[in-house]
Coordinates of N, CA and C and ligand atoms in Angstrom, one line a residue:
X1 N 110.3 -69.4 37.9 CA 109.2 -69.2 38.8 C 108.2 -68.2 38.2
X2 N 106.9 -68.6 38.3 CA 105.9 -67.7 37.7 C 105.8 -66.4 38.4
X3 N 105.6 -65.3 37.7 CA 105.5 -63.9 38.3 C 104.1 -63.8 38.9
X4 N 104.0 -63.1 40.0 CA 102.7 -62.8 40.7 C 102.0 -61.9 39.7
X5 N 100.6 -62.0 39.6 CA 99.9 -61.0 38.8 C 100.0 -59.6 39.4
X6 N 100.0 -58.6 38.6 CA 100.1 -57.2 39.1 C 98.9 -56.8 39.9
X7 N 99.2 -56.0 40.9 CA 98.1 -55.4 41.7 C 98.0 -53.9 41.3
X8 N 96.9 -53.3 41.7 CA 96.7 -51.9 41.3 C 97.8 -51.0 41.9
X9 N 98.3 -51.4 43.1 CA 99.4 -50.7 43.7 C 100.7 -50.7 42.9
X10 N 100.9 -51.8 42.1 CA 102.0 -51.8 41.2 C 101.9 -50.8 40.1
X11 N 100.7 -50.4 39.8 CA 100.5 -49.5 38.6 C 100.4 -48.1 39.0
X12 N 99.7 -47.8 40.1 CA 99.5 -46.4 40.5 C 100.7 -45.8 41.2
X13 N 101.0 -44.6 40.7 CA 102.1 -43.9 41.3 C 101.5 -42.8 42.1
X14 N 101.5 -42.9 43.5 CA 100.8 -41.8 44.3 C 101.4 -40.5 44.0
X15 N 100.6 -39.5 43.7 CA 101.1 -38.1 43.4 C 101.8 -37.5 44.6
X16 N 101.4 -37.9 45.8 CA 102.0 -37.3 47.0 C 103.4 -37.9 47.3
X17 N 103.9 -38.9 46.5 CA 105.2 -39.4 46.8 C 106.3 -38.6 45.9
X18 N 105.8 -37.7 45.1 CA 106.7 -36.9 44.3 C 107.4 -35.8 45.0
X19 N 108.7 -35.8 45.0 CA 109.5 -34.7 45.5 C 110.7 -34.5 44.6
X20 N 110.5 -33.7 43.6 CA 111.6 -33.5 42.6 C 111.4 -34.5 41.4
X21 N 112.4 -34.5 40.5 CA 112.3 -35.2 39.3 C 112.2 -36.7 39.5
X22 N 111.4 -37.4 38.7 CA 111.1 -38.8 38.9 C 112.3 -39.6 38.4
X23 N 112.5 -40.8 39.0 CA 113.6 -41.7 38.6 C 112.9 -42.8 37.8
X24 N 113.0 -42.6 36.4 CA 112.3 -43.6 35.6 C 112.7 -45.0 35.8
X25 N 114.1 -45.3 35.7 CA 114.5 -46.7 35.9 C 114.0 -47.3 37.2
X26 N 114.0 -46.5 38.2 CA 113.5 -47.0 39.5 C 112.0 -47.3 39.5
X27 N 111.3 -46.4 38.8 CA 109.8 -46.5 38.8 C 109.4 -47.8 38.0
X28 N 110.1 -48.0 36.9 CA 109.7 -49.2 36.0 C 110.6 -50.4 36.3
X29 N 111.7 -50.3 37.0 CA 112.5 -51.4 37.2 C 113.3 -51.8 36.0
X30 N 113.5 -50.9 35.1 CA 114.4 -51.2 33.9 C 114.8 -49.9 33.3
X31 N 115.6 -50.0 32.2 CA 116.2 -48.8 31.6 C 115.5 -48.5 30.3
X32 N 114.3 -49.1 30.0 CA 113.7 -48.9 28.7 C 113.2 -47.5 28.5
X33 N 113.0 -47.1 27.3 CA 112.6 -45.8 27.0 C 111.2 -45.5 27.5
X34 N 110.9 -44.2 27.7 CA 109.7 -43.8 28.4 C 108.8 -42.9 27.4
X35 N 107.6 -43.3 27.4 CA 106.6 -42.4 26.6 C 105.5 -42.0 27.7
X36 N 105.0 -40.8 27.5 CA 104.0 -40.3 28.4 C 102.8 -39.9 27.7
X37 N 101.6 -40.3 28.2 CA 100.4 -39.8 27.6 C 99.7 -38.9 28.6
X38 N 99.3 -37.7 28.2 CA 98.7 -36.7 29.0 C 97.2 -36.8 28.7
X39 N 96.4 -37.0 29.8 CA 94.9 -37.0 29.6 C 94.5 -38.3 29.0
X40 N 94.8 -39.4 29.7 CA 94.5 -40.8 29.1 C 93.0 -41.1 29.0
X41 N 92.2 -40.3 29.7 CA 90.8 -40.8 29.7 C 90.7 -42.2 30.3
X42 N 90.0 -43.1 29.6 CA 89.8 -44.5 30.1 C 91.0 -45.3 29.7
X43 N 92.0 -44.8 29.0 CA 93.2 -45.5 28.8 C 93.3 -46.4 27.5
X44 N 92.4 -46.2 26.6 CA 92.4 -47.1 25.4 C 93.7 -47.0 24.6
X45 N 94.2 -45.8 24.4 CA 95.4 -45.7 23.6 C 96.6 -46.3 24.4
X46 N 96.6 -46.0 25.7 CA 97.8 -46.4 26.5 C 97.8 -47.9 26.6
X47 N 96.7 -48.6 26.8 CA 96.7 -50.0 26.9 C 97.1 -50.7 25.6
X48 N 96.6 -50.2 24.5 CA 96.9 -50.8 23.2 C 98.4 -50.6 22.9
X49 N 98.9 -49.4 23.2 CA 100.3 -49.1 22.9 C 101.2 -49.9 23.8
X50 N 100.9 -50.1 25.1 CA 101.7 -50.9 26.0 C 101.7 -52.3 25.6
X51 N 100.6 -52.8 25.1 CA 100.5 -54.2 24.7 C 101.3 -54.5 23.5
X52 N 101.3 -53.5 22.6 CA 102.0 -53.6 21.3 C 103.6 -53.4 21.5
X53 N 104.0 -52.7 22.5 CA 105.4 -52.4 22.7 C 105.8 -52.7 24.1
X54 N 106.0 -54.0 24.4 CA 106.3 -54.3 25.8 C 107.7 -53.8 26.3
X55 N 108.6 -53.4 25.3 CA 109.9 -52.8 25.7 C 109.9 -51.3 25.8
X56 N 108.7 -50.7 25.8 CA 108.6 -49.3 26.1 C 107.8 -49.1 27.3
X57 N 108.3 -48.2 28.2 CA 107.6 -47.9 29.4 C 106.6 -46.7 29.2
X58 N 105.4 -46.9 29.7 CA 104.4 -45.8 29.5 C 103.9 -45.3 30.8
X59 N 103.9 -43.9 30.9 CA 103.3 -43.3 32.0 C 102.0 -42.6 31.5
X60 N 100.9 -42.9 32.2 CA 99.6 -42.2 31.8 C 99.3 -41.2 32.9
X61 N 99.0 -39.9 32.5 CA 98.7 -38.9 33.5 C 97.2 -38.5 33.2
X62 N 96.5 -38.5 34.3 CA 95.0 -38.2 34.2 C 94.5 -37.7 35.5
X63 N 93.9 -36.5 35.4 CA 93.5 -35.9 36.7 C 92.1 -36.3 37.1
X64 N 91.3 -36.8 36.2 CA 89.9 -37.2 36.6 C 90.0 -38.5 37.4
X65 N 89.6 -38.5 38.6 CA 89.7 -39.7 39.5 C 89.1 -40.9 38.9
X66 N 87.9 -40.8 38.3 CA 87.2 -41.9 37.8 C 88.0 -42.6 36.6
X67 N 88.5 -41.7 35.7 CA 89.2 -42.2 34.5 C 90.5 -42.8 34.9
X68 N 91.2 -42.1 35.8 CA 92.5 -42.6 36.2 C 92.5 -44.0 36.8
X69 N 91.5 -44.2 37.7 CA 91.3 -45.5 38.3 C 90.9 -46.6 37.3
X70 N 90.0 -46.1 36.3 CA 89.6 -47.0 35.3 C 90.8 -47.5 34.4
X71 N 91.6 -46.5 34.0 CA 92.7 -46.9 33.2 C 93.7 -47.8 33.9
X72 N 94.0 -47.4 35.2 CA 94.9 -48.2 36.0 C 94.4 -49.7 36.1
X73 N 93.1 -49.8 36.3 CA 92.5 -51.1 36.5 C 92.6 -51.9 35.2
X74 N 92.4 -51.2 34.1 CA 92.6 -51.9 32.8 C 94.0 -52.5 32.6
X75 N 95.0 -51.6 33.0 CA 96.4 -52.1 32.9 C 96.6 -53.3 33.8
X76 N 96.0 -53.3 35.0 CA 96.2 -54.4 35.9 C 95.6 -55.7 35.3
X77 N 94.4 -55.5 34.7 CA 93.7 -56.7 34.2 C 94.5 -57.3 33.0
X78 N 95.1 -56.4 32.2 CA 96.0 -56.9 31.1 C 97.4 -57.3 31.6
X79 N 97.6 -57.1 32.9 CA 98.9 -57.5 33.5 C 100.1 -56.8 32.8
X80 N 99.9 -55.5 32.5 CA 100.9 -54.7 31.8 C 101.9 -54.1 32.7
X81 N 103.1 -54.7 32.9 CA 104.1 -54.2 33.8 C 104.8 -53.0 33.3
X82 N 104.5 -52.6 32.0 CA 105.2 -51.4 31.4 C 104.3 -50.2 31.5
X83 N 103.2 -50.2 32.3 CA 102.4 -49.0 32.5 C 102.4 -48.6 34.0
X84 N 102.5 -47.2 34.1 CA 102.2 -46.6 35.4 C 101.2 -45.5 35.2
X85 N 100.3 -45.3 36.2 CA 99.3 -44.2 36.1 C 99.5 -43.3 37.3
X86 N 99.4 -42.0 37.0 CA 99.5 -41.0 38.1 C 98.3 -40.0 37.9
X87 N 97.7 -39.6 39.1 CA 96.6 -38.6 39.0 C 97.2 -37.3 39.5
X88 N 97.4 -36.4 38.5 CA 97.9 -35.1 38.9 C 97.7 -34.2 37.7
X89 N 98.1 -32.9 37.9 CA 98.1 -32.0 36.8 C 99.3 -32.2 35.9
X90 N 99.1 -32.5 34.7 CA 100.2 -32.9 33.8 C 101.1 -31.7 33.6
X91 N 100.6 -30.5 33.6 CA 101.4 -29.3 33.4 C 102.5 -29.2 34.5
X92 N 102.1 -29.5 35.7 CA 103.0 -29.5 36.9 C 104.0 -30.6 36.8
X93 N 103.4 -31.8 36.4 CA 104.3 -33.0 36.3 C 105.4 -32.8 35.3
X94 N 105.1 -32.3 34.1 CA 106.1 -32.1 33.1 C 107.1 -31.0 33.5
X95 N 106.6 -30.0 34.1 CA 107.5 -28.9 34.4 C 108.4 -29.2 35.6
X96 N 107.8 -29.9 36.6 CA 108.6 -30.1 37.9 C 109.1 -31.5 38.2
X97 N 108.5 -32.5 37.6 CA 108.9 -33.8 38.0 C 109.4 -34.7 36.8
X98 N 109.6 -34.1 35.7 CA 110.2 -34.9 34.5 C 111.6 -34.5 34.3
X99 N 112.5 -35.4 34.4 CA 114.0 -35.1 34.2 C 114.2 -34.6 32.8
X100 N 115.1 -33.6 32.6 CA 115.4 -33.1 31.3 C 115.8 -34.3 30.4
X101 N 115.4 -34.2 29.1 CA 115.8 -35.2 28.1 C 115.6 -36.6 28.5
X102 N 114.4 -36.9 29.0 CA 114.1 -38.3 29.5 C 112.9 -38.9 28.9
X103 N 112.2 -38.2 28.0 CA 110.9 -38.7 27.5 C 111.0 -38.9 26.0
X104 N 110.8 -40.1 25.5 CA 110.9 -40.3 24.0 C 109.7 -39.7 23.2
X105 N 108.5 -39.8 23.8 CA 107.3 -39.4 23.1 C 106.3 -38.9 24.1
X106 N 105.7 -37.7 23.7 CA 104.6 -37.2 24.5 C 103.3 -37.4 23.7
X107 N 102.4 -38.0 24.2 CA 101.1 -38.3 23.4 C 100.0 -37.4 24.1
X108 N 99.4 -36.5 23.3 CA 98.3 -35.7 23.8 C 97.2 -35.7 22.8
X109 N 96.2 -36.5 23.2 CA 95.1 -36.8 22.3 C 93.8 -36.3 22.9
X110 N 93.2 -35.4 22.1 CA 92.0 -34.7 22.5 C 92.0 -34.0 23.8
X111 N 93.0 -33.1 23.9 CA 93.1 -32.3 25.2 C 91.9 -31.4 25.3
X112 N 91.5 -31.3 26.6 CA 90.3 -30.5 26.8 C 90.4 -29.1 26.2
X113 N 89.4 -28.7 25.3 CA 89.6 -27.4 24.6 C 89.2 -26.2 25.4
X114 N 88.4 -26.4 26.5 CA 88.0 -25.3 27.3 C 87.5 -24.1 26.4
X115 N 86.4 -24.3 25.7 CA 86.0 -23.3 24.7 C 85.7 -21.9 25.2
X116 N 85.2 -21.8 26.4 CA 84.8 -20.4 26.9 C 86.1 -19.6 27.2
X117 N 86.0 -18.3 26.8 CA 87.2 -17.5 26.9 C 87.7 -17.4 28.4
X118 N 86.8 -17.4 29.3 CA 87.2 -17.2 30.7 C 87.9 -18.5 31.3
X119 N 87.7 -19.6 30.5 CA 88.4 -20.9 30.9 C 89.7 -21.2 30.2
X120 N 90.1 -20.3 29.2 CA 91.2 -20.6 28.4 C 92.5 -20.8 29.3
X121 N 92.5 -20.2 30.4 CA 93.7 -20.4 31.3 C 93.9 -21.8 31.8
X122 N 92.8 -22.6 31.7 CA 92.9 -24.0 32.1 C 93.5 -24.9 31.0
X123 N 93.6 -24.4 29.8 CA 94.1 -25.2 28.7 C 95.5 -25.7 29.0
X124 N 95.8 -26.9 28.5 CA 97.2 -27.5 28.7 C 98.2 -26.7 28.0
X125 N 97.9 -26.3 26.7 CA 98.9 -25.7 25.8 C 99.0 -24.2 26.1
X126 N 100.2 -23.8 26.5 CA 100.6 -22.4 26.5 C 102.1 -22.4 26.3
X127 N 102.7 -21.3 26.2 CA 104.2 -21.3 25.9 C 105.0 -21.9 27.0
X128 N 104.5 -21.8 28.3 CA 105.3 -22.4 29.4 C 105.2 -24.0 29.3
X129 N 104.0 -24.5 28.9 CA 103.9 -25.9 28.8 C 104.8 -26.4 27.6
X130 N 104.8 -25.7 26.5 CA 105.6 -26.1 25.3 C 107.1 -26.1 25.7
X131 N 107.5 -25.1 26.4 CA 108.9 -25.0 26.9 C 109.3 -26.2 27.8
X132 N 108.4 -26.5 28.7 CA 108.6 -27.6 29.6 C 108.6 -29.0 28.9
X133 N 107.7 -29.1 27.9 CA 107.7 -30.3 27.1 C 108.9 -30.5 26.3
X134 N 109.4 -29.5 25.7 CA 110.6 -29.5 24.9 C 111.8 -30.0 25.8
X135 N 111.9 -29.4 26.9 CA 113.0 -29.7 27.9 C 112.9 -31.2 28.3
X136 N 111.7 -31.7 28.4 CA 111.5 -33.1 28.9 C 111.9 -34.1 27.8
X137 N 111.7 -33.7 26.5 CA 112.0 -34.7 25.4 C 113.4 -34.9 25.2
X138 N 113.7 -36.2 24.8 CA 115.1 -36.5 24.4 C 115.3 -35.9 23.0
X139 N 116.6 -35.7 22.6 CA 116.8 -35.2 21.3 C 116.2 -36.2 20.3
X140 N 115.5 -35.6 19.3 CA 114.8 -36.4 18.3 C 113.4 -37.0 18.9
X141 N 113.1 -36.6 20.2 CA 111.9 -37.1 20.7 C 110.7 -36.4 20.1
X142 N 109.5 -36.9 20.3 CA 108.4 -36.4 19.5 C 107.2 -36.1 20.5
X143 N 106.4 -35.1 20.0 CA 105.2 -34.7 20.7 C 104.1 -34.8 19.7
X144 N 103.1 -35.6 20.0 CA 102.0 -35.8 19.1 C 100.7 -35.2 19.6
X145 N 100.0 -34.4 18.8 CA 98.8 -33.8 19.2 C 97.7 -34.2 18.2
X146 N 96.5 -34.6 18.7 CA 95.4 -34.8 17.9 C 94.1 -34.2 18.6
X147 N 93.3 -33.5 17.8 CA 92.1 -32.9 18.4 C 91.1 -32.7 17.4
X148 N 89.8 -32.5 17.9 CA 88.7 -32.2 16.9 C 88.4 -30.7 17.0
X149 N 89.2 -30.0 17.8 CA 88.8 -28.6 18.1 C 89.7 -27.6 17.3
X150 N 89.1 -27.1 16.2 CA 89.9 -26.3 15.3 C 90.5 -25.1 15.9
X151 N 89.6 -24.4 16.7 CA 90.1 -23.1 17.3 C 91.3 -23.4 18.3
X152 N 91.2 -24.5 19.0 CA 92.3 -24.8 19.9 C 93.6 -25.2 19.1
X153 N 93.3 -26.0 18.0 CA 94.4 -26.5 17.2 C 95.1 -25.3 16.6
X154 N 94.4 -24.3 16.2 CA 94.9 -23.1 15.6 C 95.8 -22.3 16.6
X155 N 95.7 -22.6 17.8 CA 96.6 -22.0 18.8 C 97.8 -23.0 19.1
X156 N 97.5 -24.3 19.2 CA 98.5 -25.2 19.5 C 99.6 -25.3 18.4
X157 N 99.1 -25.3 17.1 CA 100.1 -25.5 16.0 C 101.1 -24.4 15.9
X158 N 100.7 -23.1 16.0 CA 101.7 -22.0 15.9 C 102.6 -22.0 17.2
X159 N 102.0 -22.4 18.3 CA 102.9 -22.5 19.5 C 104.1 -23.4 19.3
X160 N 103.7 -24.6 18.7 CA 104.8 -25.6 18.4 C 105.7 -25.1 17.3
X161 N 105.1 -24.5 16.2 CA 105.8 -24.1 15.1 C 106.8 -23.0 15.5
X162 N 106.4 -22.2 16.5 CA 107.2 -21.0 16.9 C 108.4 -21.4 17.8
X163 N 108.5 -22.6 18.1 CA 109.6 -23.1 19.0 C 110.7 -23.5 18.2
X164 N 111.9 -22.9 18.3 CA 113.0 -23.2 17.4 C 113.6 -24.6 17.6
X165 N 113.3 -25.2 18.7 CA 113.8 -26.5 19.0 C 112.9 -27.6 18.5
X166 N 111.8 -27.2 17.8 CA 110.8 -28.2 17.3 C 110.7 -28.1 15.8
X167 N 110.5 -29.2 15.2 CA 110.2 -29.2 13.7 C 108.8 -29.9 13.6
X168 N 107.9 -29.3 12.9 CA 106.6 -29.8 12.7 C 106.5 -30.7 11.5
X169 N 105.7 -31.7 11.6 CA 105.4 -32.6 10.4 C 104.0 -33.1 10.6
X170 N 103.6 -33.8 9.5 CA 102.2 -34.5 9.6 C 102.3 -35.6 10.6
X171 N 101.2 -35.8 11.3 CA 101.0 -36.9 12.2 C 100.7 -38.2 11.4
X172 N 101.4 -39.2 11.7 CA 101.1 -40.5 11.0 C 100.2 -41.3 12.0
X173 N 99.1 -42.0 11.4 CA 98.3 -42.8 12.3 C 99.1 -43.8 13.1
X174 N 98.7 -44.0 14.4 CA 99.4 -45.0 15.2 C 99.2 -46.4 14.7
X175 N 100.2 -47.2 14.9 CA 100.1 -48.6 14.5 C 98.9 -49.3 15.1
X176 N 98.6 -48.9 16.4 CA 97.5 -49.5 17.1 C 96.1 -49.0 16.8
X177 N 96.0 -47.9 15.9 CA 94.7 -47.4 15.6 C 94.0 -48.3 14.6
X178 N 92.7 -48.2 14.7 CA 91.8 -49.0 13.8 C 91.7 -48.3 12.4
X179 N 91.0 -49.0 11.5 CA 90.9 -48.5 10.2 C 90.2 -47.1 10.2
X180 N 90.8 -46.1 9.6 CA 90.1 -44.8 9.5 C 90.4 -43.9 10.8
X181 N 91.1 -44.5 11.7 CA 91.4 -43.8 13.0 C 92.8 -43.2 12.9
X182 N 93.1 -42.2 13.8 CA 94.4 -41.6 13.9 C 95.1 -42.3 15.1
X183 N 94.4 -42.4 16.2 CA 95.0 -42.9 17.5 C 94.1 -44.0 18.1
X184 N 92.8 -44.0 17.9 CA 91.9 -45.0 18.5 C 91.7 -44.8 19.9
X185 N 91.4 -43.5 20.3 CA 91.0 -43.2 21.7 C 89.4 -43.2 21.7
X186 N 88.9 -43.2 22.9 CA 87.4 -43.2 23.0 C 86.8 -41.9 22.4
X187 N 87.5 -40.8 22.7 CA 87.0 -39.5 22.2 C 87.1 -39.5 20.7
X188 N 88.2 -40.0 20.1 CA 88.3 -40.0 18.7 C 87.1 -40.8 18.1
X189 N 86.9 -42.0 18.6 CA 85.8 -42.8 18.1 C 84.5 -42.1 18.1
X190 N 84.2 -41.4 19.2 CA 83.0 -40.7 19.4 C 82.9 -39.6 18.3
X191 N 84.0 -38.8 18.1 CA 84.0 -37.7 17.2 C 83.9 -38.2 15.7
X192 N 84.6 -39.3 15.4 CA 84.5 -39.8 14.1 C 83.1 -40.2 13.7
X193 N 82.5 -40.9 14.7 CA 81.1 -41.3 14.5 C 80.2 -40.1 14.2
X194 N 80.5 -38.9 14.8 CA 79.7 -37.7 14.6 C 80.1 -37.0 13.3
X195 N 81.1 -37.5 12.6 CA 81.6 -37.0 11.3 C 82.4 -35.7 11.5
X196 N 83.0 -35.5 12.7 CA 83.8 -34.3 12.9 C 85.2 -34.4 12.2
X197 N 85.8 -33.3 11.8 CA 87.1 -33.2 11.3 C 88.1 -33.4 12.4
X198 N 89.2 -34.1 12.1 CA 90.2 -34.3 13.2 C 91.5 -33.6 12.7
X199 N 92.1 -32.8 13.6 CA 93.3 -32.0 13.3 C 94.5 -32.7 14.1
X200 N 95.7 -32.7 13.5 CA 96.8 -33.4 14.1 C 98.1 -32.9 13.7
X201 N 99.1 -33.0 14.5 CA 100.5 -32.7 14.0 C 101.5 -33.4 15.0
X202 N 102.7 -33.5 14.5 CA 103.8 -34.1 15.3 C 104.9 -33.0 15.3
X203 N 105.5 -32.8 16.5 CA 106.6 -31.9 16.6 C 107.8 -32.7 17.1
X204 N 108.9 -32.6 16.4 CA 110.1 -33.4 16.7 C 111.2 -32.4 17.3
X205 N 111.8 -32.9 18.4 CA 112.9 -32.0 19.0 C 114.2 -32.1 18.2
X206 N 114.6 -31.0 17.7 CA 115.7 -31.1 16.7 C 117.1 -30.6 17.3
X207 N 117.0 -30.0 18.5 CA 118.3 -29.5 19.1 C 118.4 -30.0 20.5
X208 N 119.5 -29.8 21.2 CA 119.7 -30.1 22.6 C 118.9 -29.2 23.5
X209 N 119.0 -29.4 24.8 CA 118.2 -28.6 25.7 C 118.5 -27.1 25.8
Ligands
SAM301 C1 88.7 -34.8 26.2 S1 89.4 -36.0 27.3 C2 90.3 -37.1 26.2 C3 90.6 -38.4 26.8 C4 91.4 -39.4 25.9 N1 92.7 -38.8 25.5 C5 90.6 -39.7 24.6 O1 91.0 -39.2 23.5 O2 89.6 -40.4 24.7 C6 90.7 -35.1 28.0 C7 91.2 -35.8 29.3 O3 92.4 -35.1 29.7 C8 92.3 -34.9 31.1 N2 93.1 -33.7 31.5 C9 92.8 -32.5 31.0 N3 93.8 -31.6 31.5 C10 94.6 -32.4 32.2 C11 95.8 -32.1 33.0 N4 96.3 -30.8 33.0 N5 96.4 -33.1 33.6 C12 96.0 -34.3 33.6 N6 94.9 -34.7 32.9 C13 94.2 -33.7 32.2 C14 90.8 -34.8 31.4 O4 90.5 -35.2 32.8 C15 90.2 -35.8 30.4 O5 90.1 -37.1 30.9

C-alpha cells in the first residue's frame, strides 16, 4: 500500500512536548543512528544530507521561527521521513533533552558569532555547551564546526582542543557539498561569494562518558 505523503505535523516536534530526554526510536519510528544540526537556517545542509542518507535520522534545531518553518516545509515537500525539526534553544536541548551517548554527529555550521562583547554570552560555544555536547555524542561520535568568523573560531577551537574526551582533526568537505564548498549551506555560499576565509574543524569523542 502506498504511504501517505508527509504532513508538516509529521516533521515538527513541538518544543512544549519535551519533558526529559528524548526517545529517538519513538520520535523517528526506527533505531537508525541520529545526527543533529544546530542552527539549520533554511535547512539546505539538512535536506541534502537527509536525501543522501535515508538510513540516518536527522534532527534540525533552529530557534528563528521563519527559518524553522521554512526548513520543515522543505523536508515535507521532499517527503523526507528521516527529518524532524524543533524550534528551541539548542544549548538547552543538548544539555537537558539529549540522552547520553545517543548522537552520532553534531553539525554546527556558521553559528551566530555575536561579535559585540556584551553579546558574547549569547554564543552557543562555551565550556558548558562543549561538556553537554561531549556527553550527548556516542563514542567515536563527531562534532563538526564551520565558520567564517576567525575571532569566534579562535575561541571554539581551543575549547574543543582543551577537552580530554575530544580529538581534533581537519574537517573534510561533506559529500553533499558543491565544488569548492565545505558544507553547502546558504551562509557558506554567501560568504564564499564574498571571498571570505572559512575556518573549520572536527572533534571526535575518544573516550566514554
Ligand atoms: C548564521 S545562521 C547559519 C544558518 C545555516 N547553518 C547556514 O550556514 O546557512 C545561524 C543560525 O543559527 C540559529 N541559532 C543560533 N543560536 C541558536 C540556538 N542556541 N539554538 C537554535 N538555533 C540557533 C539562528 O537562528 C540562525 O538561523
